[in-house]
DNA sequence: TCTGGGGTCCTAGGACCC
DNA sequence: TCTGGGGTCCTAGGACCC
């Protein structure tokens, strides 16, 4: 929502929501939308009345825009603090070792100011001796001044007391229920809880959480993230699909996208799973099928992976079933430097590598699907399996044809 | 009618090894 | 009566994160 506001200031002060794929659920909300009681993840068809009555501004997800803003914010942070871990699309941990403790709050302010000025994105900053405490500081700061330094802060315990247990990093719904049974209703009570009781239920991570709350760092900053061990591309279809050919096209496209991700992190996959299933919200005859293939040889070569995906699909597809979702997962991922030759290899690896490099470069420079395999279909927007984004804002920052006009 | 997508880590239990 | 000690690998399930 912050990204949308940058290019559409008229939305400021209004309830705004951004939707998931196929304009299904509300997955981002402005404060005004939250105040209306729109919950995270609620299906949009359940709140149509609310949307009409309060003129809620509804937008599709604009991933190109959000990815670009995410990178800009990260680059800005990295200019101010050298040691930085990108934690998610909208969060980062910064290592303040070497910065003067007396100026932490001031530094926080500077970060906020700079990010706002350079990117237009509002940020909040929490400072503390552990990630768990920093997250709590940030959570609290978000609602007030935007910066909160909990290092040597005498207020820490009272802030922890005002932090609901489910707002602690690592406590989800299940753990929250359990902890509440023991009277551990807020972060302060967790901090003072018995390690044994927590560990029995939550394992080693429970122990770590308690220690982090006590200011002992158990999750050090990790500035160079390791390659993914799993790569998954899956989509829910706007309409149910019965046609084998259409499904084959979709699965081929997922395999192709997964292959590109694999090459981006310089890896090879040794196995693939393909799954298809019917609408899980329909109570009648739910069907889920998955087929896993182990490759004779690890690969990141798109045509090979498309081929495997089609073999797997053929084994699980049944005529007459309405499929609502499909996906491709790659596993047994290894660095491409660990490539092992097999004796009877049908693929010329050197040529394949060169081809993929060319494809990735062209698509990197000229747009994601500038060149693609025919197996993924050539139907453009008419493709039956394509995700729907009916209310998307322009790709203001990443497409020459969609730059904002200034008049 | 209509309900997202992509990840991680830990644990327990089974099967096996010396 | 009484049955060691130390490992690995794999899978399924459960929890969490954004």
CSV table of C-alpha atoms (C1' of nucleotides) in Angstrom, one decimal:
chain,number,residue,atom,x,y,z
A,1,UNK,CA,0.0,0.0,0.0
A,2,UNK,CA,2.9,2.3,0.7
A,3,UNK,CA,4.2,1.7,-2.8
A,4,UNK,CA,0.8,2.5,-4.3
A,5,UNK,CA,0.6,5.8,-2.3
A,6,UNK,CA,3.9,7.0,-3.7
A,7,UNK,CA,2.5,7.3,-7.2
A,8,UNK,CA,-1.1,7.9,-6.2
A,9,UNK,CA,-1.0,10.4,-3.4
A,10,UNK,CA,-4.8,10.9,-3.8
A,11,UNK,CA,-5.1,7.6,-1.9
A,12,UNK,CA,-3.6,9.2,1.2
A,13,UNK,CA,-5.9,9.1,4.2
A,14,UNK,CA,-8.3,6.7,2.5
A,15,UNK,CA,-8.9,3.0,3.2
A,16,UNK,CA,-6.8,1.1,0.6
A,17,UNK,CA,-6.3,-2.6,0.1
A,18,UNK,CA,-4.1,-4.6,-2.2
A,19,UNK,CA,-5.3,-8.0,-3.3
A,20,UNK,CA,-3.6,-11.4,-3.8
A,21,UNK,CA,-3.5,-13.2,-7.1
A,22,UNK,CA,-6.7,-13.3,-9.1
A,23,UNK,CA,-7.9,-10.4,-6.9
A,24,UNK,CA,-8.8,-13.0,-4.3
A,25,UNK,CA,-7.9,-11.8,-0.8
A,26,UNK,CA,-6.9,-8.6,0.9
A,27,UNK,CA,-3.2,-9.0,1.7
A,28,UNK,CA,-2.2,-5.4,2.4
A,29,UNK,CA,-4.2,-2.7,4.1
A,30,UNK,CA,-3.8,0.9,4.9
A,31,UNK,CA,-4.3,2.0,8.5
A,32,UNK,CA,-7.7,3.3,7.4
A,33,UNK,CA,-8.7,-0.1,6.0
A,34,UNK,CA,-7.5,-1.8,9.1
A,35,UNK,CA,-9.6,0.5,11.2
A,36,UNK,CA,-12.7,-0.6,9.2
A,37,UNK,CA,-12.0,-4.1,10.5
A,38,UNK,CA,-10.7,-5.6,7.2
A,39,UNK,CA,-8.7,-8.5,8.4
A,40,UNK,CA,-5.5,-9.7,6.8
A,41,UNK,CA,-6.2,-12.4,4.2
A,42,UNK,CA,-10.0,-12.0,4.1
A,43,UNK,CA,-11.5,-13.0,0.7
A,44,UNK,CA,-12.6,-9.9,-1.1
A,45,UNK,CA,-16.1,-11.3,-1.9
A,46,UNK,CA,-16.8,-11.4,1.8
A,47,UNK,CA,-16.3,-7.6,2.2
A,48,UNK,CA,-18.0,-6.2,-0.9
A,49,UNK,CA,-20.5,-4.4,1.2
A,50,UNK,CA,-17.9,-2.8,3.4
A,51,UNK,CA,-15.9,-1.8,0.3
A,52,UNK,CA,-18.9,-0.1,-1.3
A,53,UNK,CA,-20.1,1.6,1.8
A,54,UNK,CA,-16.7,3.1,2.8
A,55,UNK,CA,-15.4,3.6,-0.8
A,56,UNK,CA,-12.4,1.3,0.0
A,57,UNK,CA,-9.8,1.7,-2.8
A,58,UNK,CA,-9.1,-1.8,-4.2
A,59,UNK,CA,-5.9,-2.6,-6.1
A,60,UNK,CA,-4.5,-5.8,-7.6
A,61,UNK,CA,-0.9,-6.8,-6.7
A,62,UNK,CA,1.7,-5.0,-8.7
A,63,UNK,CA,4.7,-7.2,-8.1
A,64,UNK,CA,7.0,-5.3,-10.5
A,65,UNK,CA,6.4,-2.1,-8.5
A,66,UNK,CA,6.8,-3.7,-5.1
A,67,UNK,CA,10.0,-5.6,-6.0
A,68,UNK,CA,11.5,-2.4,-7.4
A,69,UNK,CA,10.7,-0.4,-4.3
A,70,UNK,CA,12.0,-3.2,-2.1
A,71,UNK,CA,15.3,-3.0,-3.8
A,72,UNK,CA,15.5,0.8,-3.6
A,73,UNK,CA,14.8,0.7,0.1
A,74,UNK,CA,17.4,-2.0,0.6
A,75,UNK,CA,20.0,-0.1,-1.4
A,76,UNK,CA,19.3,3.0,0.7
A,77,UNK,CA,19.7,1.1,4.0
A,78,UNK,CA,22.9,-0.4,2.7
A,79,UNK,CA,24.3,3.1,2.1
A,80,UNK,CA,23.8,4.1,5.7
A,81,UNK,CA,24.7,0.8,7.5
A,82,UNK,CA,27.1,-1.6,5.7
A,83,UNK,CA,26.1,-4.8,7.5
A,84,UNK,CA,22.6,-5.6,6.4
A,85,UNK,CA,20.4,-8.7,6.1
A,86,UNK,CA,17.5,-8.5,3.8
A,87,UNK,CA,14.9,-10.4,5.7
A,88,UNK,CA,11.8,-10.1,3.5
A,89,UNK,CA,10.3,-7.8,0.8
A,90,UNK,CA,9.7,-5.1,3.4
A,91,UNK,CA,12.1,-5.8,6.3
A,92,UNK,CA,15.8,-5.8,7.0
A,93,UNK,CA,18.1,-6.3,9.9
A,94,UNK,CA,21.0,-3.9,10.3
A,95,UNK,CA,24.1,-4.6,12.4
A,96,UNK,CA,24.9,-1.5,14.5
A,97,UNK,CA,28.2,-2.9,15.8
A,98,UNK,CA,30.6,0.0,15.7
A,99,UNK,CA,28.0,2.7,15.9
A,100,UNK,CA,27.8,4.8,19.0
A,101,UNK,CA,25.1,3.7,21.4
A,102,UNK,CA,24.4,7.2,22.4
A,103,UNK,CA,23.3,8.1,18.9
A,104,UNK,CA,21.1,5.1,18.1
A,105,UNK,CA,17.8,7.0,18.2
A,106,UNK,CA,19.4,9.7,16.0
A,107,UNK,CA,20.6,7.1,13.6
A,108,UNK,CA,17.1,5.6,13.5
A,109,UNK,CA,15.7,9.0,12.6
A,110,UNK,CA,18.2,9.5,9.9
A,111,UNK,CA,17.3,6.1,8.4
A,112,UNK,CA,13.7,7.0,8.4
A,113,UNK,CA,14.2,10.4,6.9
A,114,UNK,CA,16.6,9.1,4.2
A,115,UNK,CA,14.4,6.2,3.1
A,116,UNK,CA,11.4,8.5,3.0
A,117,UNK,CA,13.2,11.1,0.9
A,118,UNK,CA,15.0,8.8,-1.5
A,119,UNK,CA,12.1,6.3,-2.0
A,120,UNK,CA,8.9,7.8,-0.8
A,121,UNK,CA,8.4,4.8,1.5
A,122,UNK,CA,7.6,5.3,5.2
A,123,UNK,CA,9.7,3.1,7.5
A,124,UNK,CA,9.9,2.4,11.2
A,125,UNK,CA,13.0,1.4,13.1
A,126,UNK,CA,13.4,-0.8,16.2
A,127,UNK,CA,16.8,-1.0,17.9
A,128,UNK,CA,17.7,-3.7,20.4
A,129,UNK,CA,20.3,-6.4,21.4
A,130,UNK,CA,18.5,-9.2,19.6
A,131,UNK,CA,16.3,-9.6,16.5
A,132,UNK,CA,13.3,-10.7,18.5
A,133,UNK,CA,13.5,-7.5,20.7
A,134,UNK,CA,14.2,-5.4,17.6
A,135,UNK,CA,11.1,-6.7,16.0
A,136,UNK,CA,9.1,-5.8,19.1
A,137,UNK,CA,10.7,-2.4,19.2
A,138,UNK,CA,9.8,-1.9,15.6
A,139,UNK,CA,6.2,-3.0,16.1
A,140,UNK,CA,5.8,-0.5,19.0
A,141,UNK,CA,7.6,2.2,17.0
A,142,UNK,CA,5.2,1.8,14.1
A,143,UNK,CA,2.3,3.0,16.1
A,144,UNK,CA,4.1,6.0,17.6
A,145,UNK,CA,7.2,8.0,16.6
A,146,UNK,CA,8.7,5.5,14.1
A,147,UNK,CA,11.9,4.9,16.0
A,148,UNK,CA,12.3,3.0,19.3
A,149,UNK,CA,15.7,2.2,20.9
A,150,UNK,CA,15.4,-0.6,23.5
A,151,UNK,CA,19.1,-0.8,24.2
A,152,UNK,CA,19.6,-0.1,27.9
A,153,UNK,CA,16.0,1.2,27.9
A,154,UNK,CA,14.3,1.0,31.3
A,155,UNK,CA,11.0,0.9,29.6
A,156,UNK,CA,11.7,-2.5,27.9
A,157,UNK,CA,9.8,-4.6,30.4
A,158,UNK,CA,6.7,-2.4,30.2
A,159,UNK,CA,6.8,-2.6,26.4
A,160,UNK,CA,7.1,-6.3,26.6
A,161,UNK,CA,4.2,-6.4,29.0
A,162,UNK,CA,2.2,-4.5,26.4
A,163,UNK,CA,3.1,-6.9,23.6
A,164,UNK,CA,0.6,-9.7,23.1
A,165,UNK,CA,2.1,-13.1,23.0
A,166,UNK,CA,1.1,-13.8,19.4
A,167,UNK,CA,3.0,-10.6,18.4
A,168,UNK,CA,6.3,-12.2,19.4
A,169,UNK,CA,8.4,-13.4,16.5
A,170,UNK,CA,8.1,-17.1,16.3
A,171,UNK,CA,4.8,-17.4,18.1
A,172,UNK,CA,2.0,-18.4,15.8
A,173,UNK,CA,-1.6,-19.3,16.6
A,174,UNK,CA,-0.9,-22.8,17.9
A,175,UNK,CA,1.9,-21.8,20.3
A,176,UNK,CA,-0.1,-18.7,21.4
A,177,UNK,CA,-3.0,-21.0,22.5
A,178,UNK,CA,-0.6,-23.3,24.4
A,179,UNK,CA,1.3,-20.4,26.1
A,180,UNK,CA,-2.0,-18.7,27.1
A,181,UNK,CA,-3.0,-21.9,28.9
A,182,UNK,CA,0.1,-21.4,31.1
A,183,UNK,CA,-0.8,-17.8,31.7
A,184,UNK,CA,1.9,-16.6,29.4
A,185,UNK,CA,-0.2,-13.9,27.7
A,186,UNK,CA,2.5,-11.3,26.8
A,187,UNK,CA,6.1,-11.0,25.9
A,188,UNK,CA,7.2,-10.1,29.4
A,189,UNK,CA,5.7,-13.3,30.9
A,190,UNK,CA,7.4,-15.3,28.2
A,191,UNK,CA,10.7,-13.6,29.0
A,192,UNK,CA,10.3,-14.7,32.6
A,193,UNK,CA,8.9,-18.1,31.9
A,194,UNK,CA,10.6,-21.4,32.8
A,195,UNK,CA,12.8,-22.6,30.0
A,196,UNK,CA,12.0,-26.3,30.6
A,197,UNK,CA,8.2,-25.8,30.2
A,198,UNK,CA,8.7,-23.9,26.9
A,199,UNK,CA,11.3,-26.2,25.5
A,200,UNK,CA,9.1,-29.3,26.0
A,201,UNK,CA,6.5,-27.9,23.7
A,202,UNK,CA,8.5,-25.6,21.4
A,203,UNK,CA,11.8,-27.4,21.1
A,204,UNK,CA,15.1,-25.6,20.8
A,205,UNK,CA,13.5,-22.6,19.2
A,206,UNK,CA,11.5,-21.9,22.4
A,207,UNK,CA,14.7,-21.7,24.4
A,208,UNK,CA,16.2,-19.3,21.8
A,209,UNK,CA,13.1,-17.1,21.9
A,210,UNK,CA,13.2,-16.8,25.7
A,211,UNK,CA,16.9,-15.9,25.6
A,212,UNK,CA,16.4,-13.4,22.7
A,213,UNK,CA,13.7,-11.7,24.9
A,214,UNK,CA,16.3,-11.5,27.7
A,215,UNK,CA,18.6,-9.7,25.3
A,216,UNK,CA,20.8,-12.6,24.4
A,217,UNK,CA,21.4,-12.7,20.6
A,218,UNK,CA,20.7,-16.2,19.3
A,219,UNK,CA,20.1,-15.4,15.7
A,220,UNK,CA,23.1,-13.5,14.4
A,221,UNK,CA,22.9,-11.3,11.3
A,222,UNK,CA,23.2,-13.3,8.1
A,223,UNK,CA,24.2,-10.9,5.4
A,224,UNK,CA,24.8,-13.4,2.5
A,225,UNK,CA,21.7,-15.6,2.3
A,226,UNK,CA,22.3,-19.1,1.1
A,227,UNK,CA,20.7,-20.6,-2.0
A,228,UNK,CA,17.2,-21.9,-1.6
A,229,UNK,CA,16.8,-25.6,-0.9
A,230,UNK,CA,13.4,-25.7,-2.5
A,231,UNK,CA,11.9,-23.8,-5.4
A,232,UNK,CA,8.3,-23.8,-6.0
A,233,UNK,CA,6.0,-22.2,-8.6
A,234,UNK,CA,2.3,-22.7,-8.2
A,235,UNK,CA,-0.8,-20.9,-9.1
A,236,UNK,CA,-4.5,-21.0,-8.3
A,237,UNK,CA,-6.5,-20.7,-11.5
A,238,UNK,CA,-9.2,-18.0,-11.8
A,239,UNK,CA,-11.5,-20.6,-13.3
A,240,UNK,CA,-11.3,-24.4,-12.9
A,241,UNK,CA,-9.5,-26.2,-15.6
A,242,UNK,CA,-10.5,-29.6,-17.0
A,243,UNK,CA,-8.5,-29.6,-20.2
A,244,UNK,CA,-5.3,-31.6,-20.2
A,245,UNK,CA,-3.7,-29.4,-22.9
A,246,UNK,CA,-4.3,-26.2,-20.9
A,247,UNK,CA,-3.0,-27.7,-17.7
A,248,UNK,CA,0.0,-29.0,-19.6
A,249,UNK,CA,0.7,-25.5,-20.8
A,250,UNK,CA,0.4,-24.1,-17.3
A,251,UNK,CA,2.6,-26.7,-15.7
A,252,UNK,CA,5.2,-26.2,-18.5
A,253,UNK,CA,5.2,-22.5,-17.7
A,254,UNK,CA,5.7,-23.2,-14.0
A,255,UNK,CA,8.6,-25.5,-14.8
A,256,UNK,CA,10.1,-22.9,-17.0
A,257,UNK,CA,9.8,-20.2,-14.4
A,258,UNK,CA,11.3,-22.5,-11.7
A,259,UNK,CA,14.2,-23.3,-14.0
A,260,UNK,CA,14.9,-19.6,-14.4
A,261,UNK,CA,14.9,-19.1,-10.6
A,262,UNK,CA,17.2,-22.1,-10.3
A,263,UNK,CA,19.7,-20.6,-12.7
A,264,UNK,CA,19.4,-17.2,-11.0
A,265,UNK,CA,20.8,-18.7,-7.8
A,266,UNK,CA,23.4,-20.8,-9.8
A,267,UNK,CA,21.9,-24.1,-8.8
A,268,UNK,CA,20.9,-27.5,-10.2
A,269,UNK,CA,17.9,-29.5,-9.2
A,270,UNK,CA,17.9,-33.3,-8.7
A,271,UNK,CA,14.2,-33.9,-8.4
A,272,UNK,CA,10.9,-32.4,-9.3
A,273,UNK,CA,7.3,-32.8,-8.0
A,274,UNK,CA,4.3,-31.7,-9.9
A,275,UNK,CA,0.9,-31.4,-8.1
A,276,UNK,CA,-2.6,-30.7,-9.2
A,277,UNK,CA,-5.7,-30.3,-7.1
A,278,UNK,CA,-9.3,-29.3,-7.0
A,279,UNK,CA,-10.9,-26.4,-5.1
A,280,UNK,CA,-10.1,-27.0,-1.5
A,281,UNK,CA,-13.1,-24.8,-0.4
A,282,UNK,CA,-15.6,-27.1,-2.1
A,283,UNK,CA,-16.6,-29.8,0.2
A,284,UNK,CA,-17.5,-32.4,-2.4
A,285,UNK,CA,-14.8,-34.9,-3.5
A,286,UNK,CA,-11.5,-33.1,-3.0
A,287,UNK,CA,-8.7,-34.5,-5.0
A,288,UNK,CA,-5.0,-33.8,-4.6
A,289,UNK,CA,-2.3,-35.7,-6.6
A,290,UNK,CA,1.4,-35.3,-6.6
A,291,UNK,CA,4.1,-37.0,-8.6
A,292,UNK,CA,7.8,-36.8,-7.8
A,293,UNK,CA,10.6,-37.6,-10.3
A,294,UNK,CA,14.3,-38.1,-9.4
A,295,UNK,CA,16.5,-37.1,-12.3
A,296,UNK,CA,19.4,-39.3,-13.5
A,297,UNK,CA,21.4,-36.1,-13.6
A,298,UNK,CA,20.9,-32.7,-11.9
A,299,UNK,CA,19.9,-30.0,-14.2
A,300,UNK,CA,18.7,-26.4,-14.6
A,301,UNK,CA,18.0,-26.7,-18.4
A,302,UNK,CA,14.6,-25.4,-19.2
A,303,UNK,CA,13.6,-27.9,-21.9
A,304,UNK,CA,14.6,-30.8,-19.8
A,305,UNK,CA,12.6,-29.5,-16.8
A,306,UNK,CA,9.6,-28.8,-19.0
A,307,UNK,CA,9.8,-32.4,-20.3
A,308,UNK,CA,9.9,-33.8,-16.7
A,309,UNK,CA,7.0,-31.7,-15.7
A,310,UNK,CA,4.9,-33.1,-18.6
A,311,UNK,CA,5.8,-36.6,-17.7
A,312,UNK,CA,4.8,-36.1,-14.1
A,313,UNK,CA,1.5,-34.4,-15.1
A,314,UNK,CA,0.5,-37.2,-17.4
A,315,UNK,CA,0.8,-39.6,-14.5
A,316,UNK,CA,-1.5,-37.7,-12.2
A,317,UNK,CA,-4.0,-36.1,-14.5
A,318,UNK,CA,-7.5,-37.6,-14.7
A,319,UNK,CA,-10.2,-36.8,-17.2
A,320,UNK,CA,-13.3,-35.1,-15.9
A,321,UNK,CA,-11.8,-33.5,-12.8
A,322,UNK,CA,-12.0,-29.7,-12.4
A,323,UNK,CA,-8.6,-28.5,-11.3
A,324,UNK,CA,-8.3,-25.3,-9.4
A,325,UNK,CA,-4.6,-25.2,-8.7
A,326,UNK,CA,-1.3,-26.7,-9.9
A,327,UNK,CA,2.4,-26.3,-9.1
A,328,UNK,CA,5.9,-27.4,-9.7
A,329,UNK,CA,8.5,-27.9,-7.0
A,330,UNK,CA,12.2,-28.5,-7.5
A,331,UNK,CA,14.2,-30.3,-4.8
A,332,UNK,CA,17.6,-31.8,-4.2
A,333,UNK,CA,19.1,-28.5,-5.1
A,334,UNK,CA,22.9,-28.2,-5.3
A,335,UNK,CA,25.3,-25.5,-6.5
A,336,UNK,CA,26.0,-25.7,-10.3
A,337,UNK,CA,29.7,-26.1,-9.6
A,338,UNK,CA,29.0,-29.6,-8.2
A,339,UNK,CA,27.7,-30.8,-11.6
A,340,UNK,CA,28.3,-34.6,-12.0
A,341,UNK,CA,28.5,-36.0,-15.5
A,342,UNK,CA,26.8,-39.3,-16.3
A,343,UNK,CA,27.9,-41.7,-18.9
A,344,UNK,CA,24.9,-41.6,-21.2
A,345,UNK,CA,23.9,-38.0,-21.2
A,346,UNK,CA,21.5,-37.1,-24.1
A,347,UNK,CA,22.0,-33.4,-23.6
A,348,UNK,CA,25.0,-31.4,-24.9
A,349,UNK,CA,25.6,-29.6,-21.6
A,350,UNK,CA,27.9,-27.0,-22.9
A,351,UNK,CA,25.5,-25.9,-25.6
A,352,UNK,CA,22.5,-26.0,-23.2
A,353,UNK,CA,24.4,-23.8,-20.8
A,354,UNK,CA,25.1,-21.2,-23.5
A,355,UNK,CA,21.6,-21.2,-24.6
A,356,UNK,CA,20.2,-20.7,-21.2
A,357,UNK,CA,22.6,-17.9,-20.6
A,358,UNK,CA,21.5,-16.1,-23.7
A,359,UNK,CA,17.8,-16.6,-22.8
A,360,UNK,CA,18.3,-15.2,-19.3
A,361,UNK,CA,20.2,-12.3,-20.6
A,362,UNK,CA,17.6,-11.4,-23.2
A,363,UNK,CA,14.7,-11.7,-20.8
A,364,UNK,CA,16.7,-9.8,-18.1
A,365,UNK,CA,17.2,-6.9,-20.4
A,366,UNK,CA,14.0,-6.9,-22.4
A,367,UNK,CA,11.3,-8.3,-20.2
A,368,UNK,CA,10.5,-11.5,-18.5
A,369,UNK,CA,8.8,-13.4,-21.4
A,370,UNK,CA,10.6,-11.8,-24.3
A,371,UNK,CA,11.8,-15.3,-25.4
A,372,UNK,CA,10.1,-18.4,-24.2
A,373,UNK,CA,9.4,-22.0,-25.0
A,374,UNK,CA,6.4,-22.8,-27.2
A,375,UNK,CA,5.2,-25.4,-24.6
A,376,UNK,CA,4.2,-22.6,-22.3
A,377,UNK,CA,1.7,-21.4,-24.8
A,378,UNK,CA,1.5,-18.3,-27.1
A,379,UNK,CA,-2.0,-17.2,-26.2
A,380,UNK,CA,-0.9,-14.1,-24.3
A,381,UNK,CA,-3.7,-12.7,-22.1
A,382,UNK,CA,-6.2,-15.2,-23.5
A,383,UNK,CA,-4.4,-18.0,-21.8
A,384,UNK,CA,-7.0,-19.8,-19.7
A,385,UNK,CA,-4.7,-20.5,-16.8
A,386,UNK,CA,-3.2,-17.0,-16.5
A,387,UNK,CA,-3.6,-15.2,-13.2
A,388,UNK,CA,-6.0,-12.3,-13.3
A,389,UNK,CA,-5.1,-8.7,-12.1
A,390,UNK,CA,-8.1,-6.6,-13.0
A,391,UNK,CA,-7.2,-3.5,-10.9
A,392,UNK,CA,-3.5,-3.2,-11.3
A,393,UNK,CA,-1.7,0.1,-11.2
A,394,UNK,CA,1.0,0.7,-13.9
A,395,UNK,CA,4.6,-0.6,-13.6
A,396,UNK,CA,5.7,3.0,-13.0
A,397,UNK,CA,9.3,2.3,-12.3
A,398,UNK,CA,10.2,-0.7,-14.4
A,399,UNK,CA,8.6,-0.3,-17.8
A,400,UNK,CA,9.4,2.5,-20.3
A,401,UNK,CA,5.8,2.4,-21.6
A,402,UNK,CA,4.3,2.8,-18.2
A,403,UNK,CA,6.2,5.8,-16.8
A,404,UNK,CA,4.0,8.3,-15.0
A,405,UNK,CA,3.1,11.4,-17.0
A,406,UNK,CA,3.8,14.8,-15.6
A,407,UNK,CA,1.9,17.7,-17.0
B,1,DT,C1',-19.9,-17.3,-8.1
B,2,DC,C1',-15.9,-15.5,-5.6
B,3,DT,C1',-10.7,-17.9,-1.0
B,4,DG,C1',-2.5,-16.3,-2.7
B,5,DG,C1',2.2,-17.9,-3.0
B,6,DG,C1',6.7,-18.9,-1.4
B,7,DG,C1',9.7,-20.3,2.0
B,8,DT,C1',12.4,-22.4,6.7
B,9,DC,C1',13.5,-25.3,10.6
B,10,DC,C1',12.7,-28.9,14.1
B,11,DT,C1',11.2,-33.5,15.9
B,12,DA,C1',9.9,-38.2,16.2
B,13,DG,C1',10.1,-42.6,14.5
B,14,DG,C1',11.7,-46.3,11.5
B,15,DA,C1',15.4,-48.6,9.4
B,16,DC,C1',19.9,-49.3,9.0
B,17,DC,C1',25.2,-49.3,10.3
B,18,DC,C1',29.4,-50.5,13.4
C,1,DT,C1',14.8,-59.8,37.1
C,2,DC,C1',18.7,-57.6,34.8
C,3,DT,C1',20.0,-56.6,27.4
C,4,DG,C1',25.3,-50.8,25.3
C,5,DG,C1',26.6,-46.9,22.9
C,6,DG,C1',27.1,-44.2,19.1
C,7,DG,C1',25.9,-42.9,14.6
C,8,DT,C1',23.3,-41.9,9.7
C,9,DC,C1',19.5,-41.2,6.5
C,10,DC,C1',14.8,-40.7,5.3
C,11,DT,C1',10.0,-39.4,5.8
C,12,DA,C1',6.0,-37.3,7.7
C,13,DG,C1',4.1,-34.0,10.4
C,14,DG,C1',4.0,-29.8,12.7
C,15,DA,C1',5.2,-25.3,13.6
C,16,DC,C1',6.6,-20.9,12.0
C,17,DC,C1',7.8,-16.7,8.8
C,18,DC,C1',6.6,-13.0,5.1
